[in-house]
Coordinates of C-alpha atoms in Angstrom, one line a residue:
M349 CA 20.3 21.3 -25.0
A350 CA 19.6 17.6 -24.8
F351 CA 22.7 16.9 -26.8
F352 CA 24.9 17.9 -23.8
K353 CA 23.0 15.7 -21.4
K354 CA 23.6 12.7 -23.6
Y355 CA 27.4 13.0 -23.9
N356 CA 30.4 13.9 -21.7
Y357 CA 30.8 17.6 -22.2
S358 CA 34.6 17.7 -21.8
T359 CA 35.2 15.1 -24.6
I360 CA 32.9 16.3 -27.3
W361 CA 33.8 20.0 -27.7
G362 CA 34.5 19.8 -31.4
N363 CA 31.5 17.5 -32.2
A364 CA 29.3 19.8 -30.1
L365 CA 30.3 22.9 -32.1
N366 CA 29.8 21.0 -35.4
Y367 CA 26.3 19.9 -34.2
L368 CA 25.3 23.4 -33.2
K369 CA 26.7 24.9 -36.4
A370 CA 24.4 22.6 -38.4
Q371 CA 21.4 23.5 -36.2
L372 CA 22.0 27.2 -35.5
G373 CA 24.7 28.6 -37.8
L374 CA 28.2 29.6 -36.7
Q375 CA 27.5 32.7 -34.7
Q376 CA 24.5 31.4 -32.8
A377 CA 26.4 28.1 -32.2
T378 CA 29.3 29.9 -30.7
K379 CA 27.0 31.9 -28.4
K380 CA 25.1 28.8 -27.3
L381 CA 28.4 26.8 -26.7
Y382 CA 29.8 29.8 -24.7
Q383 CA 26.7 29.8 -22.5
V384 CA 27.4 26.1 -21.6
E385 CA 31.2 26.6 -21.4
K386 CA 31.2 29.5 -19.0
L387 CA 29.2 27.7 -16.4
D388 CA 31.7 24.8 -16.3
I389 CA 34.7 26.9 -15.2
P390 CA 35.6 27.4 -11.5
K391 CA 35.9 31.0 -10.6
P392 CA 39.6 31.9 -10.7
Q393 CA 39.0 34.8 -8.3
L394 CA 38.5 32.3 -5.5
K395 CA 42.3 31.5 -5.8
F396 CA 43.5 35.1 -5.8
K397 CA 45.9 36.0 -3.0
E398 CA 44.0 39.1 -2.2
K399 CA 40.3 38.5 -1.9
V400 CA 38.1 40.6 -4.3
D401 CA 36.5 43.4 -2.3
N402 CA 32.8 43.9 -3.5
S403 CA 31.9 45.9 -0.4
E404 CA 30.3 49.4 -0.5
T405 CA 33.6 51.0 0.6
I406 CA 35.2 53.4 -1.9
W407 CA 37.7 51.7 -4.1
K408 CA 41.3 52.6 -3.2
P409 CA 44.5 52.0 -5.2
T410 CA 46.9 49.5 -3.6
L411 CA 50.0 51.3 -4.8
M412 CA 52.9 50.8 -2.3
Y413 CA 55.3 53.0 -4.2
K414 CA 55.1 55.4 -7.1
P415 CA 57.7 54.9 -9.9
N416 CA 58.5 57.7 -12.3
S417 CA 57.0 60.3 -9.9
M418 CA 57.2 64.0 -10.1
Q419 CA 55.3 64.3 -6.8
P420 CA 55.3 61.7 -3.9
L421 CA 52.5 59.3 -3.5
D422 CA 49.6 60.8 -1.5
L423 CA 46.3 59.1 -1.7
Q424 CA 43.6 61.5 -0.4
L425 CA 39.8 61.4 -0.8
E426 CA 38.4 64.0 -3.1
L427 CA 34.9 65.3 -3.4
K428 CA 33.5 64.9 -6.9
S429 CA 31.0 67.1 -8.7
D430 CA 28.2 64.6 -8.1
G431 CA 28.7 64.8 -4.3
T432 CA 30.4 61.4 -4.0
Y433 CA 34.1 60.8 -3.0
E434 CA 36.9 59.0 -4.7
Y435 CA 40.6 58.6 -4.0
C436 CA 42.7 61.0 -6.1
H437 CA 44.5 59.7 -9.2
P438 CA 48.1 58.9 -8.1
Y439 CA 49.5 60.3 -11.3
K440 CA 47.2 63.3 -11.7
Y441 CA 50.1 65.7 -11.4
E442 CA 52.3 63.8 -13.9
L443 CA 49.4 63.6 -16.4
E444 CA 48.6 67.3 -16.1
N445 CA 52.2 68.1 -16.8
F446 CA 52.8 65.6 -19.6
H447 CA 54.1 66.7 -23.0
P448 CA 54.8 64.2 -25.8
P449 CA 58.5 63.8 -26.4
S450 CA 59.6 65.5 -29.7
W451 CA 60.2 62.3 -31.5
Q452 CA 56.6 61.4 -31.2
L453 CA 55.6 64.5 -33.1
K454 CA 57.6 63.7 -36.2
K455 CA 56.7 61.8 -39.3
K456 CA 57.6 58.1 -39.2
L457 CA 59.4 56.0 -41.6
T458 CA 56.7 53.3 -41.8
K459 CA 58.8 50.1 -41.6
R460 CA 56.3 47.3 -42.2
F461 CA 55.4 45.0 -39.3
Q462 CA 57.0 41.6 -38.9
P463 CA 54.7 38.7 -40.1
L464 CA 53.0 37.0 -37.2
E465 CA 54.7 33.7 -37.9
D466 CA 58.2 35.3 -37.8
T467 CA 57.6 37.0 -34.5
P468 CA 58.4 35.3 -31.2
L469 CA 55.5 34.9 -28.7
Y470 CA 56.0 34.5 -25.0
F471 CA 53.3 33.4 -22.6
I472 CA 54.1 35.0 -19.3
D473 CA 52.7 33.0 -16.4
K474 CA 55.6 32.9 -13.9
E475 CA 57.3 35.6 -11.9
D476 CA 60.7 35.0 -13.4
K477 CA 59.3 35.3 -16.9
L478 CA 57.6 38.5 -15.9
H479 CA 60.9 40.1 -14.8
D480 CA 62.6 38.9 -17.9
M481 CA 59.9 40.6 -20.0
L482 CA 60.2 43.8 -17.9
E483 CA 63.9 44.0 -18.6
N484 CA 63.3 43.8 -22.3
L485 CA 60.5 46.4 -22.2
K486 CA 62.8 48.9 -20.4
T487 CA 64.9 49.0 -23.6
C488 CA 61.9 50.0 -25.8
S489 CA 60.7 53.5 -26.7
E490 CA 57.2 52.3 -27.5
I491 CA 54.9 49.3 -26.8
A492 CA 51.4 48.3 -27.8
V493 CA 49.0 47.2 -25.1
D494 CA 45.6 45.5 -24.9
L495 CA 43.5 43.6 -22.3
E496 CA 41.0 40.8 -22.3
N497 CA 38.3 41.2 -19.6
H498 CA 35.7 38.8 -18.2
S499 CA 32.5 40.1 -16.7
P500 CA 29.7 37.5 -16.8
R501 CA 30.9 35.6 -13.7
S502 CA 32.2 38.5 -11.6
F503 CA 30.5 41.5 -10.0
Q504 CA 33.2 44.0 -10.9
G505 CA 34.8 42.0 -13.7
I506 CA 38.3 40.5 -13.9
T507 CA 41.2 41.0 -16.4
C508 CA 42.3 37.7 -17.7
L509 CA 45.1 38.7 -20.1
I510 CA 47.4 41.7 -20.8
Q511 CA 48.9 41.6 -24.3
I512 CA 52.0 43.7 -25.0
S513 CA 53.8 43.9 -28.3
T514 CA 57.1 45.6 -29.3
R515 CA 58.4 45.9 -32.8
D516 CA 59.8 42.4 -32.8
T517 CA 58.2 40.4 -29.9
D518 CA 54.7 39.6 -28.7
Y519 CA 53.9 38.9 -25.0
I520 CA 50.7 37.5 -23.5
I521 CA 50.6 37.9 -19.7
D522 CA 48.4 35.4 -17.7
T523 CA 47.0 38.0 -15.3
L524 CA 45.0 35.3 -13.4
S525 CA 48.3 33.6 -12.3
L526 CA 50.3 36.8 -11.8
R527 CA 47.6 39.2 -10.5
S528 CA 49.5 40.2 -7.3
E529 CA 52.8 40.7 -9.0
L530 CA 51.8 42.9 -11.9
H531 CA 52.3 46.2 -10.0
V532 CA 55.8 46.1 -11.4
L533 CA 54.5 47.1 -14.8
N534 CA 54.0 50.6 -13.4
D535 CA 57.8 51.0 -14.0
I536 CA 57.0 50.8 -17.8
F537 CA 53.4 52.1 -18.0
T538 CA 54.0 55.3 -16.1
K539 CA 57.4 56.1 -17.7
P540 CA 56.8 59.3 -19.7
T541 CA 59.6 58.5 -22.2
I542 CA 58.0 55.1 -23.3
L543 CA 54.9 55.5 -25.5
K544 CA 52.0 53.1 -24.8
V545 CA 49.7 52.5 -27.8
F546 CA 46.2 51.3 -27.2
H547 CA 43.1 51.1 -29.3
S548 CA 39.9 52.3 -27.6
A549 CA 41.6 52.6 -24.2
E550 CA 38.7 53.8 -22.0
M551 CA 37.9 50.5 -20.4
D552 CA 41.5 49.2 -20.5
I553 CA 42.7 52.1 -18.4
I554 CA 39.9 51.4 -15.9
W555 CA 40.6 47.6 -15.8
L556 CA 44.3 48.2 -15.2
Q557 CA 43.5 50.3 -12.2
R558 CA 40.7 48.0 -10.8
D559 CA 42.7 44.8 -10.9
F560 CA 46.4 45.8 -10.6
S561 CA 46.6 49.5 -9.6
L562 CA 48.4 50.1 -12.8
Y563 CA 48.5 53.6 -14.4
V564 CA 49.5 54.9 -17.8
V565 CA 51.5 58.1 -18.7
N566 CA 52.2 58.8 -22.3
M567 CA 49.5 57.1 -24.3
F568 CA 48.4 57.2 -28.0
D569 CA 44.9 55.9 -28.6
T570 CA 44.6 54.8 -32.3
Q571 CA 40.8 55.1 -32.0
K572 CA 41.1 58.8 -31.0
A573 CA 43.4 59.2 -34.0
A574 CA 40.9 57.4 -36.4
K575 CA 38.1 59.7 -35.2
K576 CA 40.3 62.8 -35.7
L577 CA 40.9 61.6 -39.3
E578 CA 37.2 60.9 -39.8
F579 CA 37.9 57.2 -40.3
P580 CA 35.6 54.3 -39.0
L581 CA 36.6 53.7 -35.4
S582 CA 37.0 49.9 -35.4
L583 CA 40.3 48.1 -35.1
S584 CA 39.2 45.8 -37.9
Y585 CA 39.0 48.8 -40.3
L586 CA 42.5 50.0 -39.4
L587 CA 43.9 46.4 -39.8
T588 CA 42.2 46.2 -43.2
T589 CA 43.1 49.8 -44.4
C590 CA 46.6 50.3 -42.8
C591 CA 47.9 46.8 -42.8
Q592 CA 46.0 45.3 -45.8
L593 CA 44.9 42.3 -43.7
N594 CA 41.8 40.3 -44.4
I595 CA 39.7 40.4 -41.3
D596 CA 36.8 38.0 -40.7
K597 CA 34.5 40.2 -38.7
N598 CA 32.2 37.3 -37.6
S599 CA 35.1 35.3 -36.4
K600 CA 36.4 38.3 -34.5
K601 CA 33.1 38.8 -32.8
N602 CA 33.0 35.2 -31.8
F603 CA 36.5 35.4 -30.2
Q604 CA 35.3 38.6 -28.3
M605 CA 32.7 36.4 -26.7
S606 CA 35.2 33.8 -25.6
D607 CA 35.7 33.0 -21.9
W608 CA 39.2 34.3 -21.4
R609 CA 39.4 32.6 -18.0
K610 CA 40.0 29.2 -19.7
R611 CA 43.3 27.6 -19.2
P612 CA 45.2 26.5 -21.2
L613 CA 44.2 28.9 -24.0
T614 CA 43.8 27.4 -27.4
K615 CA 46.1 28.3 -30.3
S616 CA 43.3 30.2 -32.0
L617 CA 42.6 32.3 -28.8
L618 CA 46.3 33.1 -28.4
K619 CA 46.5 34.1 -32.1
Y620 CA 43.5 36.4 -31.7
A621 CA 44.9 38.0 -28.5
R622 CA 48.3 38.8 -29.9
E623 CA 46.8 40.2 -33.1
D624 CA 45.1 42.9 -31.1
T625 CA 48.6 44.4 -30.3
H626 CA 50.9 43.0 -32.9
Y627 CA 50.0 45.5 -35.6
L628 CA 49.3 48.5 -33.4
L629 CA 52.7 50.2 -33.5
Y630 CA 52.7 50.1 -37.3
I631 CA 49.1 51.5 -37.3
K632 CA 50.2 54.3 -35.0
D633 CA 52.9 55.2 -37.4
V634 CA 50.5 55.4 -40.3
L635 CA 48.0 57.5 -38.3
T636 CA 50.7 59.8 -37.0
N637 CA 51.8 60.6 -40.5
A638 CA 48.3 61.2 -41.6
L639 CA 47.6 63.5 -38.6
I640 CA 50.8 65.5 -39.4
E641 CA 49.7 65.9 -43.0
N642 CA 46.4 67.3 -41.6
N643 CA 48.2 70.2 -39.9
K644 CA 51.7 70.5 -41.1
E645 CA 52.1 74.0 -39.6
D646 CA 51.2 73.5 -36.0
L647 CA 50.6 69.7 -35.6
Q648 CA 47.3 70.5 -33.8
S649 CA 45.5 67.3 -34.9
L650 CA 48.3 65.1 -33.6
L651 CA 48.6 67.1 -30.4
N652 CA 44.9 66.9 -29.8
V653 CA 45.1 63.1 -30.1
Y654 CA 47.7 63.0 -27.3
K655 CA 45.7 65.4 -25.2
E656 CA 42.5 63.3 -25.6
S657 CA 44.5 60.1 -24.9
T658 CA 45.9 61.7 -21.7
E659 CA 42.4 62.7 -20.6
V660 CA 41.5 59.0 -20.8
C661 CA 44.5 58.1 -18.6
K662 CA 43.1 60.5 -16.0
K663 CA 40.0 58.4 -15.4
V664 CA 39.6 56.8 -12.0
Y665 CA 37.9 53.5 -11.3
A666 CA 34.9 53.3 -9.1
K667 CA 33.0 50.2 -7.9
P668 CA 29.5 49.6 -9.3
V669 CA 26.8 51.3 -7.2
N670 CA 23.0 51.1 -7.2
S671 CA 22.0 54.8 -7.3
E672 CA 18.6 56.4 -7.1
F673 CA 18.2 56.1 -10.9
S674 CA 20.2 53.0 -11.8
F675 CA 17.1 50.9 -12.5
L676 CA 15.9 53.4 -15.1
H677 CA 18.6 52.4 -17.6
V678 CA 16.9 49.0 -18.0
L679 CA 13.7 50.7 -19.0
R680 CA 15.5 53.0 -21.4
R681 CA 17.2 50.1 -23.1
K682 CA 14.0 48.0 -23.4
R683 CA 11.9 51.1 -24.4
K684 CA 9.1 50.3 -21.9
N685 CA 6.5 52.6 -20.5
F686 CA 5.8 51.6 -16.9
N687 CA 3.2 52.9 -14.4
N688 CA 4.0 53.7 -10.8
R689 CA 3.3 50.1 -9.6
Q690 CA 5.6 48.6 -12.2
L691 CA 8.3 51.2 -11.5
F692 CA 8.2 50.4 -7.8
A693 CA 8.6 46.7 -8.5
L694 CA 11.4 47.3 -11.0
K695 CA 13.3 49.5 -8.6
E696 CA 13.0 47.0 -5.7
L697 CA 13.8 44.0 -7.9
Y698 CA 16.8 45.7 -9.4
K699 CA 18.1 46.5 -5.9
L700 CA 17.6 42.9 -4.8
R701 CA 19.4 41.6 -7.9
F702 CA 22.2 44.1 -7.3
E703 CA 22.8 42.9 -3.7
V704 CA 22.7 39.2 -4.7
A705 CA 25.2 39.9 -7.5
R706 CA 27.5 41.7 -5.1
R707 CA 27.3 39.0 -2.4
D708 CA 27.9 36.1 -4.8
D709 CA 30.5 37.9 -7.0
E710 CA 28.4 37.5 -10.1
S711 CA 27.4 40.0 -12.8
E712 CA 23.8 41.3 -12.4
N713 CA 22.8 39.9 -15.8
H714 CA 24.1 36.4 -14.8
V715 CA 22.0 36.6 -11.6
L716 CA 18.9 37.6 -13.7
S717 CA 18.6 38.9 -17.2
N718 CA 17.2 42.3 -17.8
S719 CA 14.5 40.8 -20.0
I720 CA 13.2 38.6 -17.2
L721 CA 13.6 41.5 -14.7
I722 CA 11.5 43.7 -16.9
H723 CA 8.9 41.0 -17.5
I724 CA 8.4 40.3 -13.8
A725 CA 8.1 44.0 -13.0
E726 CA 5.6 44.4 -15.8
K727 CA 3.4 41.4 -14.9
L728 CA 3.8 41.6 -11.1
P729 CA 3.2 37.8 -10.5
I730 CA 2.5 36.9 -6.9
S731 CA 1.9 33.1 -7.0
D732 CA 4.7 30.6 -6.7
K733 CA 3.7 28.9 -9.9
E734 CA 3.9 32.2 -11.9
I735 CA 7.3 33.2 -10.5
L736 CA 8.9 29.8 -10.7
N737 CA 7.7 29.4 -14.3
Y738 CA 10.7 31.4 -15.4
N739 CA 13.0 28.6 -14.2
E740 CA 15.6 30.9 -12.7
N741 CA 17.6 30.1 -9.5
F742 CA 17.5 33.8 -8.4
L743 CA 13.7 33.7 -8.4
S744 CA 13.4 30.4 -6.5
E745 CA 16.0 31.4 -3.9
N746 CA 14.4 34.8 -3.3
I747 CA 10.7 34.0 -4.0
T748 CA 9.4 35.3 -0.6
E749 CA 11.1 38.7 -1.1
I750 CA 9.9 38.9 -4.7
K751 CA 6.3 38.1 -3.8
K752 CA 6.5 40.8 -1.1
I753 CA 7.7 43.4 -3.6
N754 CA 5.0 42.6 -6.1
E755 CA 2.3 42.6 -3.5
Q756 CA 3.4 46.0 -2.3
A757 CA 3.4 47.3 -5.9
R758 CA -0.1 46.0 -6.5
K759 CA -1.4 47.9 -3.5
L760 CA -0.1 51.3 -4.6
P761 CA -2.7 53.8 -5.9
H762 CA -2.7 53.6 -9.7
A763 CA -0.9 56.4 -11.6
P764 CA -0.3 57.0 -15.3
C765 CA 2.5 55.4 -17.3
L766 CA 5.9 57.1 -17.4
E767 CA 6.1 57.7 -21.2
D768 CA 9.1 60.0 -21.5
I769 CA 11.6 57.9 -19.7
K770 CA 14.6 59.7 -21.3
N771 CA 13.7 62.9 -19.4
V772 CA 13.6 61.4 -15.9
H773 CA 16.7 62.7 -14.2
N774 CA 15.9 64.0 -10.8
K775 CA 14.6 62.7 -7.4
D776 CA 11.5 64.9 -7.4
C777 CA 10.3 63.5 -10.7
I778 CA 10.7 59.9 -9.4
D779 CA 9.0 60.8 -6.1
K780 CA 6.0 62.2 -8.0
I781 CA 5.7 59.0 -10.1
L782 CA 6.1 56.6 -7.2

């Protein structure tokens, strides 16, 4: 990366990309540039009105009132099947008693979507703009919704944008500026007579809860519909098949890796963001008609999509935790067979990385990559030179603790490698190995 040391980073963005394209190709160039870019942006969460809570306390919704309620707001702790607790879903009763309005179960006259260039786009970054948008959305019977999340420089992750589209307007909400004000969207998102269309909503539903205590009642997930119709599940496929659009998949992947914390957003990023919702209502119409054709008599396919979408809406956000078995997922992904010494080191190093990430509000992988974590647990280095050879801040800042962990690991009586890592799922098994 000598190229970046030689020039002023902020003034040579275009030249840097061209240089890296020539050296690495477009996809690798974008990845490399993103690695430099993301380190250069101050953390927006430091300016949030409400400080991010990374403590070990159970996550609790911050709802002050409950619009569109069938039962009053009553946030109580519930015991889960795994023995842990969570606050009950504020809209559990409403979701359990939700039935799609009759108009949503009828075939649609598929009026083609407006061209992007003929559709107004509003960037919502002020409270007055938010309330104007809200008044417009209240007149709609259906909206499309998507989110852009950032996770590398945050322990829990942060939502950077919410995109909303109606039949004739696109909105992009700057959730970094309006984070504390967005609870008002519950007026729309929980209204059972307004349909919310998502594509692959599992994480969106969780992020809405985590950052804004926003909930969704009456949702149609186009990915659930695609699965029911035995279509490929990607939005790119639906855009190509339903909308006859030419989708550059490599370009789309590059945009997905973008740092959505950046302000101002470039025209290309704004275009990508609005495209994720602009076509969704039309796609929903096409898929609804296909599902009705599947079961003309009883509409079971369509009803199942609404049922499965509602189940997604019932999900409850929980903070990241380091459980007894959390460290094992790294081994599974890397397909490594570790003996008891290496497992001990991996478990303790994983715990140390987790606590540093929580304290510093960073992702675990930003603190230390899984590859280096595995390599250190595998080799068990105990000299300063060996450990610092990896050139990672986490290692230099915690070198005393890391050496202590590796020394303890080396002193353990030797035991065979754990070969069938997939079947390790209980404490007794771990205790026998360690």
